[in-house]
Tab-separated table of C-alpha atoms and ligand atoms in Angstrom:
chain	number	residue	atom	x	y	z
W	1	UNK	CA	8.839	22.185	5.370
W	2	UNK	CA	7.294	18.834	7.667
W	3	UNK	CA	4.279	18.040	8.181
W	4	UNK	CA	3.890	18.696	12.489
W	5	UNK	CA	0.956	17.312	14.353
W	6	UNK	CA	3.115	18.418	17.348
W	7	UNK	CA	0.409	18.709	20.362
W	8	UNK	CA	2.107	21.521	22.794
W	9	UNK	CA	-0.278	21.204	25.736
W	10	UNK	CA	0.119	18.409	28.726
W	11	UNK	CA	-3.462	17.994	28.566
W	12	UNK	CA	-4.142	14.701	26.554
W	13	UNK	CA	-7.397	13.205	26.505
W	14	UNK	CA	-5.419	9.819	26.258
W	15	UNK	CA	-2.045	7.942	26.782
W	16	UNK	CA	-0.654	5.643	24.741
W	17	UNK	CA	1.951	2.801	26.528
W	18	UNK	CA	3.103	-0.048	24.350
W	19	UNK	CA	4.540	-2.745	27.338
W	20	UNK	CA	7.939	-3.397	26.072
W	21	UNK	CA	8.285	-6.839	28.059
W	22	UNK	CA	5.098	-7.965	27.300
W	23	UNK	CA	5.525	-9.707	23.762
W	24	UNK	CA	1.731	-10.929	22.576
W	25	UNK	CA	4.024	-13.251	19.964
W	26	UNK	CA	5.297	-13.277	16.434
W	27	UNK	CA	3.376	-11.091	13.905
W	28	UNK	CA	3.367	-13.256	10.855
W	29	UNK	CA	3.922	-12.446	7.488
W	30	UNK	CA	1.103	-14.244	6.641
W	31	UNK	CA	-1.061	-11.707	8.468
W	32	UNK	CA	-0.402	-9.336	6.049
W	33	UNK	CA	-1.504	-12.030	3.581
W	34	UNK	CA	-3.165	-10.741	-0.035
W	35	UNK	CA	-5.215	-13.086	-2.215
W	36	UNK	CA	-5.804	-12.728	-6.106
W	37	UNK	CA	-8.648	-14.336	-7.807
W	38	UNK	CA	-8.842	-14.347	-11.427
W	39	UNK	CA	-12.282	-12.115	-11.202
W	40	UNK	CA	-12.625	-9.336	-13.185
W	41	UNK	CA	-9.598	-7.296	-13.246
W	42	UNK	CA	-7.912	-8.992	-10.536
W	43	UNK	CA	-5.829	-11.668	-12.230
W	44	UNK	CA	-6.265	-10.836	-16.306
W	45	UNK	CA	-6.258	-7.691	-16.874
W	46	UNK	CA	-5.162	-6.431	-12.808
W	47	UNK	CA	-1.986	-7.678	-12.382
W	48	UNK	CA	-1.515	-9.664	-15.482
W	49	UNK	CA	-1.463	-8.331	-19.418
W	50	UNK	CA	-0.054	-10.974	-21.027
W	51	UNK	CA	3.535	-11.119	-22.821
W	52	UNK	CA	1.966	-9.489	-26.313
W	53	UNK	CA	0.379	-6.954	-24.211
W	54	UNK	CA	0.978	-3.312	-26.134
W	55	UNK	CA	-1.251	-1.203	-24.475
W	56	UNK	CA	0.333	-0.836	-20.683
W	57	UNK	CA	3.924	-1.784	-19.815
W	58	UNK	CA	5.031	-4.873	-19.000
W	59	UNK	CA	7.723	-6.952	-17.538
W	60	UNK	CA	7.311	-10.480	-19.164
W	61	UNK	CA	3.691	-9.477	-18.770
W	62	UNK	CA	3.337	-8.500	-15.481
W	63	UNK	CA	2.234	-4.667	-15.282
W	64	UNK	CA	4.594	-3.148	-14.860
W	65	UNK	CA	3.703	-0.613	-11.913
W	66	UNK	CA	1.592	-2.981	-9.904
W	67	UNK	CA	4.292	-5.060	-10.262
W	68	UNK	CA	6.452	-2.511	-8.532
W	69	UNK	CA	3.720	-1.092	-6.246
W	70	UNK	CA	2.941	-4.179	-4.968
W	71	UNK	CA	6.844	-5.330	-4.098
W	72	UNK	CA	7.207	-1.863	-1.688
W	73	UNK	CA	3.783	-2.453	-0.101
W	74	UNK	CA	5.299	-5.203	0.819
W	75	UNK	CA	3.452	-8.103	-0.765
W	76	UNK	CA	4.576	-11.058	1.862
W	77	UNK	CA	2.009	-13.999	0.902
W	78	UNK	CA	-0.648	-13.980	-1.728
W	79	UNK	CA	-3.741	-16.677	-1.968
W	80	UNK	CA	-4.142	-17.661	-5.785
W	81	UNK	CA	-6.219	-18.540	-8.188
W	82	UNK	CA	-9.181	-18.011	-6.346
W	83	UNK	CA	-12.261	-17.840	-4.665
W	84	UNK	CA	-15.077	-19.657	-5.969
W	85	UNK	CA	-12.620	-19.600	-9.288
W	86	UNK	CA	-10.478	-22.532	-7.847
W	87	UNK	CA	-13.210	-25.062	-7.451
W	88	UNK	CA	-13.253	-25.215	-11.410
W	89	UNK	CA	-9.531	-24.319	-12.083
W	90	UNK	CA	-8.000	-26.965	-13.650
W	91	UNK	CA	-4.000	-26.614	-12.672
W	92	UNK	CA	-3.168	-28.603	-16.536
W	93	UNK	CA	-4.140	-25.588	-18.880
W	94	UNK	CA	-1.935	-23.339	-17.958
W	95	UNK	CA	1.158	-24.802	-18.139
W	96	UNK	CA	3.343	-25.965	-21.538
W	97	UNK	CA	2.527	-23.742	-24.857
W	98	UNK	CA	-0.649	-24.951	-25.105
W	99	UNK	CA	-2.521	-23.232	-22.747
W	100	UNK	CA	-6.664	-24.216	-23.025
W	101	UNK	CA	-9.205	-21.929	-23.885
W	102	UNK	CA	-11.730	-22.244	-20.843
W	103	UNK	CA	-14.627	-20.623	-19.402
W	104	UNK	CA	-13.558	-18.630	-16.149
W	105	UNK	CA	-16.361	-18.551	-13.439
W	106	UNK	CA	-16.681	-17.029	-10.532
W	107	UNK	CA	-19.112	-14.768	-8.247
W	108	UNK	CA	-21.643	-15.225	-11.389
W	109	UNK	CA	-19.171	-13.745	-13.952
W	110	UNK	CA	-17.984	-15.795	-16.602
W	111	UNK	CA	-15.805	-14.704	-19.502
W	112	UNK	CA	-12.495	-16.002	-21.265
W	113	UNK	CA	-9.947	-17.280	-19.314
W	114	UNK	CA	-6.867	-18.123	-21.530
W	115	UNK	CA	-5.450	-19.735	-19.042
W	116	UNK	CA	-1.830	-17.654	-20.540
W	117	UNK	CA	-1.574	-17.152	-15.994
W	118	UNK	CA	-0.775	-20.673	-15.236
W	119	UNK	CA	1.506	-21.667	-12.651
W	120	UNK	CA	4.479	-20.768	-13.764
W	121	UNK	CA	3.839	-17.300	-14.366
W	122	UNK	CA	2.030	-17.158	-10.726
W	123	UNK	CA	4.647	-18.311	-8.620
W	124	UNK	CA	7.171	-16.854	-10.809
W	125	UNK	CA	5.349	-12.991	-9.594
W	126	UNK	CA	5.370	-14.700	-6.628
W	127	UNK	CA	9.153	-14.363	-6.572
W	128	UNK	CA	9.430	-11.200	-8.318
W	129	UNK	CA	6.981	-9.291	-4.909
W	130	UNK	CA	8.793	-11.401	-2.898
W	131	UNK	CA	5.988	-12.897	-1.422
W	132	UNK	CA	5.488	-16.581	-0.202
W	133	UNK	CA	2.603	-18.503	-2.762
W	134	UNK	CA	-0.949	-20.009	-1.240
W	135	UNK	CA	-2.084	-22.054	-3.808
W	136	UNK	CA	-6.357	-22.967	-3.503
W	137	UNK	CA	-6.596	-26.557	-4.748
W	138	UNK	CA	-9.855	-27.641	-7.154
W	139	UNK	CA	-12.129	-29.773	-4.589
W	140	UNK	CA	-15.399	-28.588	-6.887
W	141	UNK	CA	-15.187	-29.875	-10.202
W	142	UNK	CA	-11.915	-31.617	-10.025
W	143	UNK	CA	-10.072	-34.992	-9.039
W	144	UNK	CA	-8.344	-35.968	-5.826
W	145	UNK	CA	-5.607	-37.072	-8.631
W	146	UNK	CA	-5.999	-33.800	-10.110
W	147	UNK	CA	-4.461	-32.139	-6.598
W	148	UNK	CA	-2.082	-34.882	-5.722
W	149	UNK	CA	-0.497	-34.018	-9.106
W	150	UNK	CA	-0.483	-30.401	-9.114
W	151	UNK	CA	1.497	-30.789	-5.744
W	152	UNK	CA	4.393	-33.393	-7.572
W	153	UNK	CA	4.339	-30.856	-10.710
W	154	UNK	CA	5.321	-27.875	-8.187
W	155	UNK	CA	6.938	-29.812	-4.911
W	156	UNK	CA	8.005	-33.393	-5.999
W	157	UNK	CA	12.088	-33.395	-6.716
W	158	UNK	CA	11.746	-37.310	-7.552
W	159	UNK	CA	11.955	-37.725	-11.311
W	160	UNK	CA	8.581	-38.234	-13.022
W	161	UNK	CA	6.657	-37.455	-15.831
W	162	UNK	CA	5.600	-34.576	-14.296
W	163	UNK	CA	8.502	-33.384	-12.821
W	164	UNK	CA	10.183	-33.214	-16.042
W	165	UNK	CA	7.610	-32.155	-17.658
W	166	UNK	CA	7.879	-29.080	-15.046
W	167	UNK	CA	11.507	-29.294	-16.341
W	168	UNK	CA	11.002	-29.338	-20.168
W	169	UNK	CA	8.541	-25.919	-18.835
W	170	UNK	CA	12.036	-24.501	-17.330
W	171	UNK	CA	11.733	-25.073	-13.668
W	172	UNK	CA	14.548	-26.995	-13.194
W	173	UNK	CA	13.657	-27.044	-9.133
W	174	UNK	CA	10.460	-27.714	-7.037
W	175	UNK	CA	9.140	-24.716	-6.122
W	176	UNK	CA	8.021	-26.242	-2.540
W	177	UNK	CA	4.873	-24.500	-2.190
W	178	UNK	CA	3.872	-25.039	1.830
W	179	UNK	CA	0.632	-23.727	1.864
W	180	UNK	CA	-2.338	-25.934	-0.299
W	181	UNK	CA	-6.322	-24.652	0.318
W	182	UNK	CA	-9.060	-27.720	0.097
W	183	UNK	CA	-11.387	-26.473	-1.270
W	184	UNK	CA	-12.952	-22.803	-1.196
W	185	UNK	CA	-16.032	-22.010	0.588
W	186	UNK	CA	-17.433	-25.280	-0.319
W	187	UNK	CA	-20.342	-25.543	2.156
W	188	UNK	CA	-21.829	-22.694	-1.370
W	189	UNK	CA	-19.909	-21.816	-4.380
W	190	UNK	CA	-17.223	-24.887	-4.526
W	191	UNK	CA	-20.449	-27.474	-3.995
W	192	UNK	CA	-22.735	-27.145	-1.895
W	193	UNK	CA	-21.261	-30.332	0.426
W	194	UNK	CA	-23.031	-30.476	3.527
W	195	UNK	CA	-20.301	-30.313	6.829
W	196	UNK	CA	-20.554	-34.193	6.171
W	197	UNK	CA	-19.199	-35.047	2.992
W	198	UNK	CA	-17.352	-32.258	3.055
W	199	UNK	CA	-15.020	-33.646	5.946
W	200	UNK	CA	-15.582	-37.363	5.093
W	201	UNK	CA	-13.746	-35.384	1.304
W	202	UNK	CA	-11.297	-33.882	3.177
W	203	UNK	CA	-10.215	-36.522	4.639
W	204	UNK	CA	-9.450	-38.329	2.156
W	205	UNK	CA	-8.204	-35.696	-0.167
W	206	UNK	CA	-5.458	-34.854	2.677
W	207	UNK	CA	-4.540	-38.082	3.370
W	208	UNK	CA	-3.356	-38.599	-0.228
W	209	UNK	CA	-2.017	-35.051	-1.082
W	210	UNK	CA	0.030	-35.518	2.199
W	211	UNK	CA	1.522	-39.194	0.718
W	212	UNK	CA	2.680	-36.460	-1.797
W	213	UNK	CA	4.371	-34.175	-0.102
W	214	UNK	CA	4.046	-34.888	3.877
W	215	UNK	CA	5.052	-31.125	4.856
W	216	UNK	CA	2.193	-29.173	2.612
W	217	UNK	CA	0.276	-27.468	5.112
W	218	UNK	CA	-3.705	-27.642	4.523
W	219	UNK	CA	-6.275	-25.629	5.034
W	220	UNK	CA	-9.568	-26.825	5.418
W	221	UNK	CA	-12.954	-24.748	5.018
W	222	UNK	CA	-14.590	-23.016	7.475
W	223	UNK	CA	-17.509	-21.453	7.750
W	224	UNK	CA	-19.993	-20.905	10.701
W	225	UNK	CA	-20.282	-22.343	13.586
W	226	UNK	CA	-22.578	-25.473	13.150
W	227	UNK	CA	-20.249	-25.943	10.008
W	228	UNK	CA	-17.438	-25.603	11.926
W	229	UNK	CA	-17.961	-28.041	14.816
W	230	UNK	CA	-19.497	-30.395	13.165
W	231	UNK	CA	-16.943	-30.440	10.542
W	232	UNK	CA	-14.131	-30.531	13.319
W	233	UNK	CA	-15.916	-33.743	15.160
W	234	UNK	CA	-15.896	-36.094	12.003
W	235	UNK	CA	-12.032	-35.050	11.813
W	236	UNK	CA	-12.003	-36.554	14.918
W	237	UNK	CA	-8.569	-38.570	15.086
W	238	UNK	CA	-7.430	-37.011	11.725
W	239	UNK	CA	-7.258	-33.375	13.431
W	240	UNK	CA	-3.105	-33.621	12.439
W	241	UNK	CA	-4.310	-33.982	8.691
W	242	UNK	CA	-5.252	-30.324	9.509
W	243	UNK	CA	-2.759	-27.690	9.560
W	244	UNK	CA	-5.093	-24.536	9.053
W	245	UNK	CA	-9.387	-23.583	9.485
W	246	UNK	CA	-10.088	-20.956	7.391
W	247	UNK	CA	-13.092	-18.943	7.605
W	248	UNK	CA	-13.922	-15.638	5.578
W	249	UNK	CA	-15.107	-12.209	6.771
W	250	UNK	CA	-16.879	-9.336	5.203
W	251	UNK	CA	-18.332	-6.443	6.544
W	252	UNK	CA	-21.724	-5.382	4.688
W	253	UNK	CA	-22.979	-3.077	6.622
W	254	UNK	CA	-21.261	0.332	6.856
W	255	UNK	CA	-24.265	1.576	3.449
W	256	UNK	CA	-22.481	3.056	0.170
W	257	UNK	CA	-19.268	2.655	-0.718
W	258	UNK	CA	-18.715	6.930	0.031
W	259	UNK	CA	-21.731	8.380	-0.241
W	260	UNK	CA	-22.385	6.984	3.423
W	261	UNK	CA	-23.160	8.417	6.491
W	262	UNK	CA	-21.929	9.106	9.881
W	263	UNK	CA	-24.012	6.191	11.675
W	264	UNK	CA	-22.680	4.279	8.588
W	265	UNK	CA	-19.167	5.629	8.884
W	266	UNK	CA	-19.381	4.187	13.091
W	267	UNK	CA	-21.125	1.049	11.603
W	268	UNK	CA	-18.907	-0.018	9.440
W	269	UNK	CA	-15.697	0.607	11.963
W	270	UNK	CA	-17.288	-1.599	14.431
W	271	UNK	CA	-17.795	-4.466	12.199
W	272	UNK	CA	-14.334	-4.339	10.800
W	273	UNK	CA	-13.383	-4.832	15.145
W	274	UNK	CA	-15.550	-7.485	15.684
W	275	UNK	CA	-13.548	-9.372	13.016
W	276	UNK	CA	-11.600	-9.901	15.852
W	277	UNK	CA	-14.838	-11.717	17.892
W	278	UNK	CA	-15.153	-14.129	14.954
W	279	UNK	CA	-11.125	-15.111	15.080
W	280	UNK	CA	-11.142	-15.484	19.167
W	281	UNK	CA	-15.294	-17.684	18.912
W	282	UNK	CA	-13.440	-19.634	15.912
W	283	UNK	CA	-10.817	-20.451	18.056
W	284	UNK	CA	-13.056	-21.633	21.142
W	285	UNK	CA	-15.177	-23.999	18.980
W	286	UNK	CA	-11.651	-25.737	18.246
W	287	UNK	CA	-10.806	-25.477	22.054
W	288	UNK	CA	-14.068	-26.891	22.820
W	289	UNK	CA	-14.452	-29.695	19.999
W	290	UNK	CA	-10.157	-30.272	18.537
W	291	UNK	CA	-8.575	-29.937	21.827
W	292	UNK	CA	-5.289	-32.169	20.694
W	293	UNK	CA	-5.776	-30.286	17.174
W	294	UNK	CA	-6.640	-26.799	19.013
W	295	UNK	CA	-2.524	-26.787	19.773
W	296	UNK	CA	-1.023	-26.914	15.675
W	297	UNK	CA	-4.468	-25.860	14.061
W	298	UNK	CA	-4.002	-22.219	12.989
W	299	UNK	CA	-7.280	-20.094	11.877
W	300	UNK	CA	-6.902	-18.806	8.510
W	301	UNK	CA	-9.107	-16.355	7.442
W	302	UNK	CA	-7.886	-16.120	3.706
W	303	UNK	CA	-10.767	-13.485	3.135
W	304	UNK	CA	-11.079	-10.102	4.773
W	305	UNK	CA	-11.979	-6.408	3.864
W	306	UNK	CA	-15.143	-4.859	3.009
W	307	UNK	CA	-18.123	-6.496	-0.175
W	308	UNK	CA	-19.808	-2.335	-0.944
W	309	UNK	CA	-23.379	-2.916	-1.646
W	310	UNK	CA	-22.431	-1.296	-4.784
W	311	UNK	CA	-20.653	-4.781	-5.847
W	312	UNK	CA	-22.890	-6.588	-4.837
W	313	UNK	CA	-27.354	-7.910	-5.407
W	314	UNK	CA	-27.275	-9.905	-1.742
W	315	UNK	CA	-27.365	-8.656	1.549
W	316	UNK	CA	-28.353	-5.194	3.169
W	317	UNK	CA	-27.947	-2.404	0.641
W	318	UNK	CA	-27.339	-4.271	-2.483
W	319	UNK	CA	-27.339	-2.873	-5.450
W	320	UNK	CA	-25.655	-4.494	-8.264
W	321	UNK	CA	-27.490	-6.588	-11.124
W	322	UNK	CA	-25.221	-9.766	-11.379
W	323	UNK	CA	-24.656	-9.117	-15.189
W	324	UNK	CA	-22.494	-6.203	-15.384
W	325	UNK	CA	-20.967	-6.501	-12.193
W	326	UNK	CA	-16.910	-6.151	-12.044
W	327	UNK	CA	-16.412	-6.037	-8.304
W	328	UNK	CA	-14.892	-2.060	-8.631
W	329	UNK	CA	-15.728	-0.431	-5.925
W	330	UNK	CA	-14.770	2.856	-4.208
W	331	UNK	CA	-11.707	2.459	-1.563
W	332	UNK	CA	-12.082	5.490	0.351
W	333	UNK	CA	-10.123	6.549	4.137
W	334	UNK	CA	-12.966	4.938	5.505
W	335	UNK	CA	-11.840	1.714	4.598
W	336	UNK	CA	-8.466	2.299	5.869
W	337	UNK	CA	-9.558	3.127	9.004
W	338	UNK	CA	-11.616	-0.132	8.669
W	339	UNK	CA	-8.386	-2.179	7.531
W	340	UNK	CA	-5.945	-0.773	10.330
W	341	UNK	CA	-9.128	-1.416	12.877
W	342	UNK	CA	-9.358	-5.283	11.686
W	343	UNK	CA	-4.909	-5.111	11.912
W	344	UNK	CA	-5.516	-4.042	15.695
W	345	UNK	CA	-6.768	-7.310	16.234
W	346	UNK	CA	-5.140	-9.620	14.438
W	347	UNK	CA	-1.460	-8.599	15.734
W	348	UNK	CA	-3.829	-8.975	19.221
W	349	UNK	CA	-4.733	-12.693	18.116
W	350	UNK	CA	-1.614	-13.131	16.240
W	351	UNK	CA	-0.813	-16.560	17.638
W	352	UNK	CA	-4.486	-18.145	16.913
W	353	UNK	CA	-4.467	-16.231	13.456
W	354	UNK	CA	-2.098	-17.927	10.972
W	355	UNK	CA	-2.565	-17.040	7.855
W	356	UNK	CA	-4.881	-13.586	6.918
W	357	UNK	CA	-5.886	-12.910	2.911
W	358	UNK	CA	-7.229	-9.042	1.915
W	359	UNK	CA	-9.681	-9.524	-0.135
W	360	UNK	CA	-8.565	-8.802	-3.538
W	361	UNK	CA	-4.781	-7.323	-3.989
W	362	UNK	CA	-6.526	-5.266	-7.296
W	363	UNK	CA	-9.065	-3.755	-8.799
W	364	UNK	CA	-11.762	-6.570	-7.241
W	365	UNK	CA	-13.640	-5.348	-3.565
W	366	UNK	CA	-10.912	-4.018	-1.100
W	367	UNK	CA	-8.520	-3.322	-3.653
W	368	UNK	CA	-5.364	-1.564	-2.366
W	369	UNK	CA	-4.583	-1.219	-5.874
W	370	UNK	CA	-6.714	0.159	-9.107
W	371	UNK	CA	-4.886	-0.679	-12.498
W	372	UNK	CA	-6.325	-0.859	-15.823
W	373	UNK	CA	-4.941	0.659	-19.569
W	374	UNK	CA	-6.123	3.572	-18.736
W	375	UNK	CA	-5.095	4.759	-15.354
W	376	UNK	CA	-3.561	3.640	-12.203
W	377	UNK	CA	-4.028	4.753	-8.557
W	378	UNK	CA	-3.241	3.707	-5.358
W	379	UNK	CA	-5.845	3.496	-2.658
W	380	UNK	CA	-5.868	4.820	1.179
W	381	UNK	CA	-5.819	1.068	2.534
W	382	UNK	CA	-1.947	0.491	0.496
W	383	UNK	CA	-0.641	3.578	2.211
W	384	UNK	CA	-2.547	2.154	5.221
W	385	UNK	CA	-0.355	-1.399	4.535
W	386	UNK	CA	2.301	0.665	3.646
W	387	UNK	CA	2.580	2.515	6.815
W	388	UNK	CA	2.637	-1.456	8.655
W	389	UNK	CA	5.742	-2.866	7.438
W	390	UNK	CA	7.396	-2.186	10.857
W	391	UNK	CA	4.740	-4.716	12.212
W	392	UNK	CA	5.297	-7.645	9.716
W	393	UNK	CA	7.552	-10.498	11.456
W	394	UNK	CA	7.708	-8.252	14.891
W	395	UNK	CA	6.482	-9.268	18.140
W	396	UNK	CA	2.963	-7.962	18.704
W	397	UNK	CA	3.598	-6.112	22.351
W	398	UNK	CA	0.360	-5.569	24.193
W	399	UNK	CA	-0.708	-2.180	24.672
W	400	UNK	CA	-2.874	0.550	27.159
W	401	UNK	CA	-4.908	2.788	25.945
W	402	UNK	CA	-6.346	5.530	28.735
W	403	UNK	CA	-8.902	7.504	27.177
W	404	UNK	CA	-11.485	9.648	28.216
W	405	UNK	CA	-12.336	9.327	24.537
W	406	UNK	CA	-15.533	7.857	23.075
W	407	UNK	CA	-16.952	7.065	19.885
W	408	UNK	CA	-20.997	7.849	19.518
W	409	UNK	CA	-21.215	3.277	20.135
W	410	UNK	CA	-19.827	4.169	23.424
W	411	UNK	CA	-16.510	2.692	22.302
W	412	UNK	CA	-12.813	4.456	22.580
W	413	UNK	CA	-12.637	6.585	20.076
W	414	UNK	CA	-8.517	5.673	20.290
W	415	UNK	CA	-7.291	2.770	20.014
W	416	UNK	CA	-3.137	1.323	19.157
W	417	UNK	CA	-0.953	-1.290	18.009
W	418	UNK	CA	2.698	-1.736	18.440
W	419	UNK	CA	5.377	-4.449	17.866
W	420	UNK	CA	9.392	-4.514	18.668
W	421	UNK	CA	11.843	-5.663	15.792
W	422	UNK	CA	15.408	-5.816	15.933
W	423	UNK	CA	15.212	-3.376	18.940
W	424	UNK	CA	12.738	-0.848	17.130
W	425	UNK	CA	9.518	-0.184	18.041
W	426	UNK	CA	7.026	0.705	15.845
W	427	UNK	CA	3.548	2.045	16.805
W	428	UNK	CA	0.180	3.042	15.447
W	429	UNK	CA	-1.719	4.954	16.789
W	430	UNK	CA	-5.922	4.926	14.990
W	431	UNK	CA	-7.619	7.905	15.605
W	432	UNK	CA	-11.708	6.463	14.615
W	433	UNK	CA	-13.463	9.103	15.395
W	434	UNK	CA	-15.252	10.741	11.964
W	435	UNK	CA	-14.722	14.275	12.911
W	436	UNK	CA	-13.201	14.984	16.141
W	437	UNK	CA	-9.487	15.557	16.859
W	438	UNK	CA	-7.638	13.871	19.644
W	439	UNK	CA	-4.730	14.566	21.756
W	440	UNK	CA	-2.831	11.968	21.945
W	441	UNK	CA	-0.087	10.959	23.932
W	442	UNK	CA	2.584	8.012	23.287
W	443	UNK	CA	4.805	6.657	25.720
W	444	UNK	CA	8.036	5.844	23.601
W	445	UNK	CA	11.930	5.396	25.271
W	446	UNK	CA	13.719	7.755	25.713
W	447	UNK	CA	15.918	7.393	23.543
W	448	UNK	CA	16.748	6.752	19.588
W	449	UNK	CA	15.267	7.935	16.097
W	450	UNK	CA	11.879	8.380	15.816
W	451	UNK	CA	9.920	8.889	12.661
W	452	UNK	CA	6.288	9.254	12.039
W	453	UNK	CA	3.610	9.355	8.725
W	454	UNK	CA	0.595	10.344	8.857
W	455	UNK	CA	-2.624	8.796	6.529
W	456	UNK	CA	-5.227	11.121	6.695
W	457	UNK	CA	-8.277	12.508	4.023
W	458	UNK	CA	-10.546	16.273	4.198
W	459	UNK	CA	-12.702	13.714	5.138
W	460	UNK	CA	-13.567	9.844	5.241
W	461	UNK	CA	-15.388	9.832	2.511
W	462	UNK	CA	-11.947	10.763	-0.182
W	463	UNK	CA	-10.358	8.823	-2.079
W	464	UNK	CA	-7.825	8.598	-4.580
W	465	UNK	CA	-8.767	8.370	-8.442
W	466	UNK	CA	-6.601	7.716	-11.950
W	467	UNK	CA	-7.432	11.335	-12.469
W	468	UNK	CA	-6.364	12.291	-8.627
W	469	UNK	CA	-4.314	9.521	-8.013
W	470	UNK	CA	-2.830	11.944	-4.050
W	471	UNK	CA	-6.116	13.497	-2.963
W	472	UNK	CA	-4.874	10.680	-0.213
W	473	UNK	CA	-1.662	9.684	0.353
W	474	UNK	CA	0.491	9.226	3.206
W	475	UNK	CA	2.842	12.194	4.571
W	476	UNK	CA	5.719	12.163	7.077
W	477	UNK	CA	5.781	14.707	9.921
W	478	UNK	CA	7.615	16.154	11.775
W	479	UNK	CA	8.342	14.020	15.648
W	480	UNK	CA	8.964	16.394	18.547
W	481	UNK	CA	9.571	14.394	22.285
W	482	UNK	CA	7.535	15.826	24.892
W	483	UNK	CA	8.147	14.371	28.491
W	484	UNK	CA	7.304	10.921	28.297
W	485	UNK	CA	6.815	10.252	24.868
W	486	UNK	CA	5.396	11.986	22.185
W	487	UNK	CA	2.352	14.118	22.269
W	488	UNK	CA	0.315	14.057	18.633
W	489	UNK	CA	-2.649	16.224	17.992
W	490	UNK	CA	-4.349	13.671	15.201
W	491	UNK	CA	-6.950	14.645	12.450
W	492	UNK	CA	-10.112	12.903	12.899
W	493	UNK	CA	-10.413	9.368	10.681
W	494	UNK	CA	-6.776	9.225	10.931
W	495	UNK	CA	-3.355	6.622	11.125
W	496	UNK	CA	-0.424	7.580	12.838
W	497	UNK	CA	2.199	5.668	12.643
W	498	UNK	CA	5.994	5.791	14.835
W	499	UNK	CA	8.916	3.882	15.055
W	500	UNK	CA	11.484	4.356	16.627
W	501	UNK	CA	14.830	3.290	15.959
F	1	AHR	O1	-13.775	-12.723	-2.810
F	1	AHR	C1	-14.705	-13.168	-3.820
F	1	AHR	C2	-15.592	-14.201	-2.960
F	1	AHR	O2	-15.947	-13.828	-1.772
F	1	AHR	C3	-14.412	-15.635	-3.250
F	1	AHR	O3	-14.387	-16.281	-4.908
F	1	AHR	C4	-15.030	-16.469	-2.594
F	1	AHR	O4	-14.470	-17.191	-1.823
F	1	AHR	C5	-16.426	-15.196	-1.452
F	1	AHR	O5	-17.350	-15.634	-1.553
């Protein structure tokens, strides 16, 4: 028998109304992007175990359960190889038969990278999981020529020494990778550039890269307001060289990963909600300093998510020492709620935000998947992303939420997002409350089949582990119509998606 959330009564504390004729814009597949760095066990030991591996089931070196889970999630966009790692990465080490073993460095970690995961393997992986690739170029220890060469190698159809090498290495046709990062956090780990120095260098890089392939979309490194203003000022007259403006946002104020208090629960949810404000503020700077660029420059939130104190030595409550940090943290129901709240903002900002990449895709930080040779599980955030599949490439709709239900901070307890695609409607409703259930009426068209999916846990601190992989899972429930829509009792800290087809 299917689960029921049906609310029989006629009293609802919340009414969710999607405005079917009021589109905000298209929710690009790039807003559901992910990020894979050579850090901890995200790339090596995560999705890539190598072709010689006999400890894990794999397909041509890709861990089989991760491959299948990413395909199903879905994973439409993937950034690689960093992060901070990108500014040490030399792509030529990772092609051909002889791979150069190097010191892999990022975020205070260093280990041997045998470079068996290189350009061909990564782009092949993207093909297999249905992801558009986003390559992050090295502006820290690399050169303009090195990045020009990478673009020539991947995108050029003209016969040259590099493209003949590509063919010798097994790839006949160019991949045509569209999105390229020019440095990463260049104000910090990417070289401690000043805004002035970075802007001048960016101009040179971008000019030369566009000569190699005029159609590449280039991502400039942004940061906080002051850096953003200065970089944009210095790029005046050259804003056509910028396609996306990168900003990063990690939520760090919610206390421990799983042993958090109710107050800390709400702090994290609020921080996630404020991500939208950061996007809006960054857009305002673009409008002010680069009005001509603001028309075509998208905001790239190419790292986002929760970074718990157990895996950082910096910031509030940071408790981990640098030496032994593997960046593997708890992934609870609270983190999934935070991600759901943040995605509502992405939908509202879908005209301004051109991409967003959750950090990171396997094992590291806010990971949807935990995988090693010893075990595997999907986190609640995985299930949350899976239940959002209907929103990808759909038209985001305006939604009104009329509610008496409030959180202790006075903000609404219930929030929602909706989108339309191929004549179907998808509505996702979040009950942000730590401990209170809410009766919600979701207005939907009078006709059409409706499927309902619930993500909930008995406690917001619940998480899945390889030993207990199904503690928090997605459940389909019985949908019963009431007058005007669907009446639901949403458990505390839960997410519901209705698909009307
Ligand atoms: O995602 C981990 C790190 O966070 C990335 O390498 C870096 O870009 C950011 O500081």
